[in-house]
């Protein structure tokens, strides 16, 4: 049995984009479960890795991304999941957390072979990240109550695809084992 990591995808968000109104209710619903997973990970010594879009701000670093998100219209969705001093942070520019990022290398250095993917958006970044984790021979778990979506029907279909095609363990936050 290897080591697990909790990966928080795109939760440092300004919610200032065309789909924000559709995403916000789902993000609100997922937030308490994400916070619970973060607390459990910290208590159990599980590495927490934030992987976040840079919003096209090529000179930004994670501190600036957090500041921008906290200054946005929905800081109450960001503050509870704000990275701590011991959190790792990887900036991404596309949908997958692996695409052109050092995440694979970081996971190998940490000895991680199991990733728990949480955050947003289920039918986009979570789906593509699950596929990329699968092709890297990582075990993947997605708690369906700790991911947020824009389109409910696409999110449900994405979760089914992850489970059937990528052997992702789709479960609930309460059943997650790090």
mmCIF file of C-alpha atoms in Angstrom, residues 2-168:
data_model
loop_
_atom_site.group_PDB
_atom_site.id
_atom_site.type_symbol
_atom_site.label_atom_id
_atom_site.label_comp_id
_atom_site.label_asym_id
_atom_site.label_seq_id
_atom_site.Cartn_x
_atom_site.Cartn_y
_atom_site.Cartn_z
ATOM 1 C CA UNK A 2 1.405 3.380 -1.022
ATOM 2 C CA UNK A 3 0.831 6.891 0.066
ATOM 3 C CA UNK A 4 -2.157 9.149 -0.609
ATOM 4 C CA UNK A 5 -2.382 12.852 -1.393
ATOM 5 C CA UNK A 6 -5.396 15.141 -1.351
ATOM 6 C CA UNK A 7 -5.517 17.352 -4.416
ATOM 7 C CA UNK A 8 -7.668 20.469 -4.337
ATOM 8 C CA UNK A 9 -8.452 21.595 -7.884
ATOM 9 C CA UNK A 10 -9.287 25.207 -8.773
ATOM 10 C CA UNK A 11 -10.925 26.156 -5.479
ATOM 11 C CA UNK A 12 -8.895 29.358 -5.379
ATOM 12 C CA UNK A 13 -11.299 31.038 -7.741
ATOM 13 C CA UNK A 14 -12.419 34.606 -8.387
ATOM 14 C CA UNK A 15 -15.824 33.382 -9.621
ATOM 15 C CA UNK A 16 -15.613 36.120 -12.209
ATOM 16 C CA UNK A 17 -16.187 34.088 -15.362
ATOM 17 C CA UNK A 18 -19.118 33.289 -17.686
ATOM 18 C CA UNK A 19 -20.166 30.048 -15.909
ATOM 19 C CA UNK A 20 -19.786 31.370 -12.363
ATOM 20 C CA UNK A 21 -23.515 31.726 -11.699
ATOM 21 C CA UNK A 22 -24.025 28.064 -12.590
ATOM 22 C CA UNK A 23 -20.965 26.909 -10.621
ATOM 23 C CA UNK A 24 -21.447 28.827 -7.367
ATOM 24 C CA UNK A 25 -24.414 26.824 -5.959
ATOM 25 C CA UNK A 26 -22.571 23.553 -6.518
ATOM 26 C CA UNK A 27 -19.351 24.970 -5.034
ATOM 27 C CA UNK A 28 -21.320 26.059 -1.945
ATOM 28 C CA UNK A 29 -22.730 22.539 -1.589
ATOM 29 C CA UNK A 30 -19.306 20.865 -1.967
ATOM 30 C CA UNK A 31 -17.438 23.276 0.299
ATOM 31 C CA UNK A 32 -18.225 21.668 3.702
ATOM 32 C CA UNK A 33 -17.052 18.263 2.462
ATOM 33 C CA UNK A 34 -13.861 19.727 1.007
ATOM 34 C CA UNK A 35 -13.166 21.426 4.326
ATOM 35 C CA UNK A 36 -13.737 18.088 6.120
ATOM 36 C CA UNK A 37 -11.286 16.352 3.775
ATOM 37 C CA UNK A 38 -8.699 19.073 4.345
ATOM 38 C CA UNK A 39 -9.062 18.702 8.117
ATOM 39 C CA UNK A 40 -8.736 14.909 7.908
ATOM 40 C CA UNK A 41 -5.725 15.139 5.615
ATOM 41 C CA UNK A 42 -3.959 17.558 7.966
ATOM 42 C CA UNK A 43 -4.786 15.398 11.009
ATOM 43 C CA UNK A 44 -3.503 12.242 9.292
ATOM 44 C CA UNK A 45 -0.389 13.836 7.826
ATOM 45 C CA UNK A 46 -1.591 13.380 4.251
ATOM 46 C CA UNK A 47 0.001 15.811 1.791
ATOM 47 C CA UNK A 48 -2.393 18.460 0.500
ATOM 48 C CA UNK A 49 -1.619 19.796 -2.946
ATOM 49 C CA UNK A 50 -3.523 22.701 -4.417
ATOM 50 C CA UNK A 51 -3.496 22.752 -8.194
ATOM 51 C CA UNK A 52 -5.008 25.911 -9.535
ATOM 52 C CA UNK A 53 -5.543 27.771 -12.762
ATOM 53 C CA UNK A 54 -3.466 30.896 -13.175
ATOM 54 C CA UNK A 55 -6.374 32.730 -14.888
ATOM 55 C CA UNK A 56 -4.010 33.806 -17.658
ATOM 56 C CA UNK A 57 -1.890 35.819 -15.216
ATOM 57 C CA UNK A 58 1.501 34.509 -16.257
ATOM 58 C CA UNK A 59 3.493 36.508 -13.730
ATOM 59 C CA UNK A 60 1.351 35.547 -10.777
ATOM 60 C CA UNK A 61 2.248 33.198 -7.960
ATOM 61 C CA UNK A 62 -0.037 31.358 -5.586
ATOM 62 C CA UNK A 63 -0.146 34.213 -3.056
ATOM 63 C CA UNK A 64 -1.417 36.595 -5.703
ATOM 64 C CA UNK A 65 -3.997 34.064 -6.870
ATOM 65 C CA UNK A 66 -5.284 33.687 -3.299
ATOM 66 C CA UNK A 67 -5.410 37.460 -2.819
ATOM 67 C CA UNK A 68 -7.347 37.929 -6.074
ATOM 68 C CA UNK A 69 -9.813 35.186 -5.150
ATOM 69 C CA UNK A 70 -10.369 36.633 -1.670
ATOM 70 C CA UNK A 71 -10.976 40.057 -3.238
ATOM 71 C CA UNK A 72 -13.512 38.580 -5.673
ATOM 72 C CA UNK A 73 -17.281 38.426 -5.272
ATOM 73 C CA UNK A 74 -17.319 35.078 -3.387
ATOM 74 C CA UNK A 75 -14.567 35.175 -0.726
ATOM 75 C CA UNK A 76 -16.659 32.916 1.538
ATOM 76 C CA UNK A 77 -16.071 30.108 -0.982
ATOM 77 C CA UNK A 78 -12.302 30.638 -0.852
ATOM 78 C CA UNK A 79 -11.494 31.466 2.775
ATOM 79 C CA UNK A 80 -12.401 28.017 4.235
ATOM 80 C CA UNK A 81 -10.129 26.223 1.756
ATOM 81 C CA UNK A 82 -7.338 28.766 1.660
ATOM 82 C CA UNK A 83 -3.938 27.039 1.484
ATOM 83 C CA UNK A 84 -2.002 26.824 4.715
ATOM 84 C CA UNK A 85 1.706 27.350 5.167
ATOM 85 C CA UNK A 86 2.351 23.610 4.860
ATOM 86 C CA UNK A 87 0.256 23.204 1.709
ATOM 87 C CA UNK A 88 1.884 22.573 -1.627
ATOM 88 C CA UNK A 89 0.735 24.652 -4.590
ATOM 89 C CA UNK A 90 1.054 23.942 -8.312
ATOM 90 C CA UNK A 91 -0.106 26.418 -10.935
ATOM 91 C CA UNK A 92 -1.757 25.030 -14.055
ATOM 92 C CA UNK A 93 -2.872 26.642 -17.272
ATOM 93 C CA UNK A 94 -5.163 24.042 -18.822
ATOM 94 C CA UNK A 95 -7.849 21.640 -17.637
ATOM 95 C CA UNK A 96 -5.686 18.761 -16.425
ATOM 96 C CA UNK A 97 -3.660 19.152 -13.245
ATOM 97 C CA UNK A 98 -0.865 17.250 -14.981
ATOM 98 C CA UNK A 99 -0.653 19.121 -18.287
ATOM 99 C CA UNK A 100 2.684 20.968 -18.407
ATOM 100 C CA UNK A 101 2.967 21.055 -14.585
ATOM 101 C CA UNK A 102 5.522 19.489 -12.226
ATOM 102 C CA UNK A 103 2.788 17.518 -10.434
ATOM 103 C CA UNK A 104 3.896 14.057 -11.634
ATOM 104 C CA UNK A 105 7.393 14.722 -10.386
ATOM 105 C CA UNK A 106 6.130 16.081 -7.068
ATOM 106 C CA UNK A 107 3.905 13.039 -6.503
ATOM 107 C CA UNK A 108 6.789 10.672 -7.271
ATOM 108 C CA UNK A 109 9.098 12.537 -4.863
ATOM 109 C CA UNK A 110 6.428 12.243 -2.156
ATOM 110 C CA UNK A 111 5.954 8.520 -2.879
ATOM 111 C CA UNK A 112 2.278 9.066 -3.723
ATOM 112 C CA UNK A 113 0.446 6.387 -5.680
ATOM 113 C CA UNK A 114 -3.126 7.358 -4.699
ATOM 114 C CA UNK A 115 -4.738 10.735 -5.324
ATOM 115 C CA UNK A 116 -8.027 11.988 -3.949
ATOM 116 C CA UNK A 117 -9.343 14.607 -6.348
ATOM 117 C CA UNK A 118 -11.631 17.292 -5.018
ATOM 118 C CA UNK A 119 -12.634 20.768 -6.161
ATOM 119 C CA UNK A 120 -14.057 21.991 -9.413
ATOM 120 C CA UNK A 121 -15.251 21.499 -12.155
ATOM 121 C CA UNK A 122 -16.373 17.844 -12.170
ATOM 122 C CA UNK A 123 -17.124 17.649 -15.883
ATOM 123 C CA UNK A 124 -13.990 19.515 -16.882
ATOM 124 C CA UNK A 125 -10.834 19.735 -14.765
ATOM 125 C CA UNK A 126 -11.685 16.857 -12.419
ATOM 126 C CA UNK A 127 -12.559 14.544 -15.324
ATOM 127 C CA UNK A 128 -9.441 15.353 -17.356
ATOM 128 C CA UNK A 129 -7.238 15.145 -14.280
ATOM 129 C CA UNK A 130 -8.674 11.750 -13.359
ATOM 130 C CA UNK A 131 -7.877 10.483 -16.847
ATOM 131 C CA UNK A 132 -4.328 11.805 -16.687
ATOM 132 C CA UNK A 133 -3.844 10.278 -13.223
ATOM 133 C CA UNK A 134 -5.174 6.955 -14.499
ATOM 134 C CA UNK A 135 -2.780 6.854 -17.454
ATOM 135 C CA UNK A 136 0.051 7.545 -14.991
ATOM 136 C CA UNK A 137 -0.964 4.397 -13.088
ATOM 137 C CA UNK A 138 -2.128 6.284 -10.003
ATOM 138 C CA UNK A 139 -5.061 5.056 -7.968
ATOM 139 C CA UNK A 140 -7.746 7.718 -8.075
ATOM 140 C CA UNK A 141 -10.627 8.462 -5.744
ATOM 141 C CA UNK A 142 -13.236 11.148 -6.315
ATOM 142 C CA UNK A 143 -15.706 11.961 -3.553
ATOM 143 C CA UNK A 144 -18.816 12.917 -5.510
ATOM 144 C CA UNK A 145 -20.032 15.165 -2.692
ATOM 145 C CA UNK A 146 -16.768 17.157 -2.652
ATOM 146 C CA UNK A 147 -16.616 18.195 -6.297
ATOM 147 C CA UNK A 148 -18.529 21.064 -7.860
ATOM 148 C CA UNK A 149 -20.058 21.231 -11.300
ATOM 149 C CA UNK A 150 -21.521 23.644 -13.804
ATOM 150 C CA UNK A 151 -23.907 21.206 -15.479
ATOM 151 C CA UNK A 152 -25.435 18.501 -13.308
ATOM 152 C CA UNK A 153 -26.109 16.094 -16.187
ATOM 153 C CA UNK A 154 -22.546 16.355 -17.499
ATOM 154 C CA UNK A 155 -21.133 15.964 -13.996
ATOM 155 C CA UNK A 156 -23.098 12.755 -13.452
ATOM 156 C CA UNK A 157 -21.925 11.448 -16.827
ATOM 157 C CA UNK A 158 -18.322 12.413 -16.021
ATOM 158 C CA UNK A 159 -18.447 10.512 -12.732
ATOM 159 C CA UNK A 160 -19.799 7.426 -14.518
ATOM 160 C CA UNK A 161 -17.044 7.698 -17.148
ATOM 161 C CA UNK A 162 -14.382 8.027 -14.452
ATOM 162 C CA UNK A 163 -15.691 4.972 -12.634
ATOM 163 C CA UNK A 164 -16.200 2.739 -15.674
ATOM 164 C CA UNK A 165 -13.399 3.801 -17.982
ATOM 165 C CA UNK A 166 -10.670 4.841 -15.550
ATOM 166 C CA UNK A 167 -11.393 2.613 -12.562
ATOM 167 C CA UNK A 168 -11.799 5.680 -10.344
#
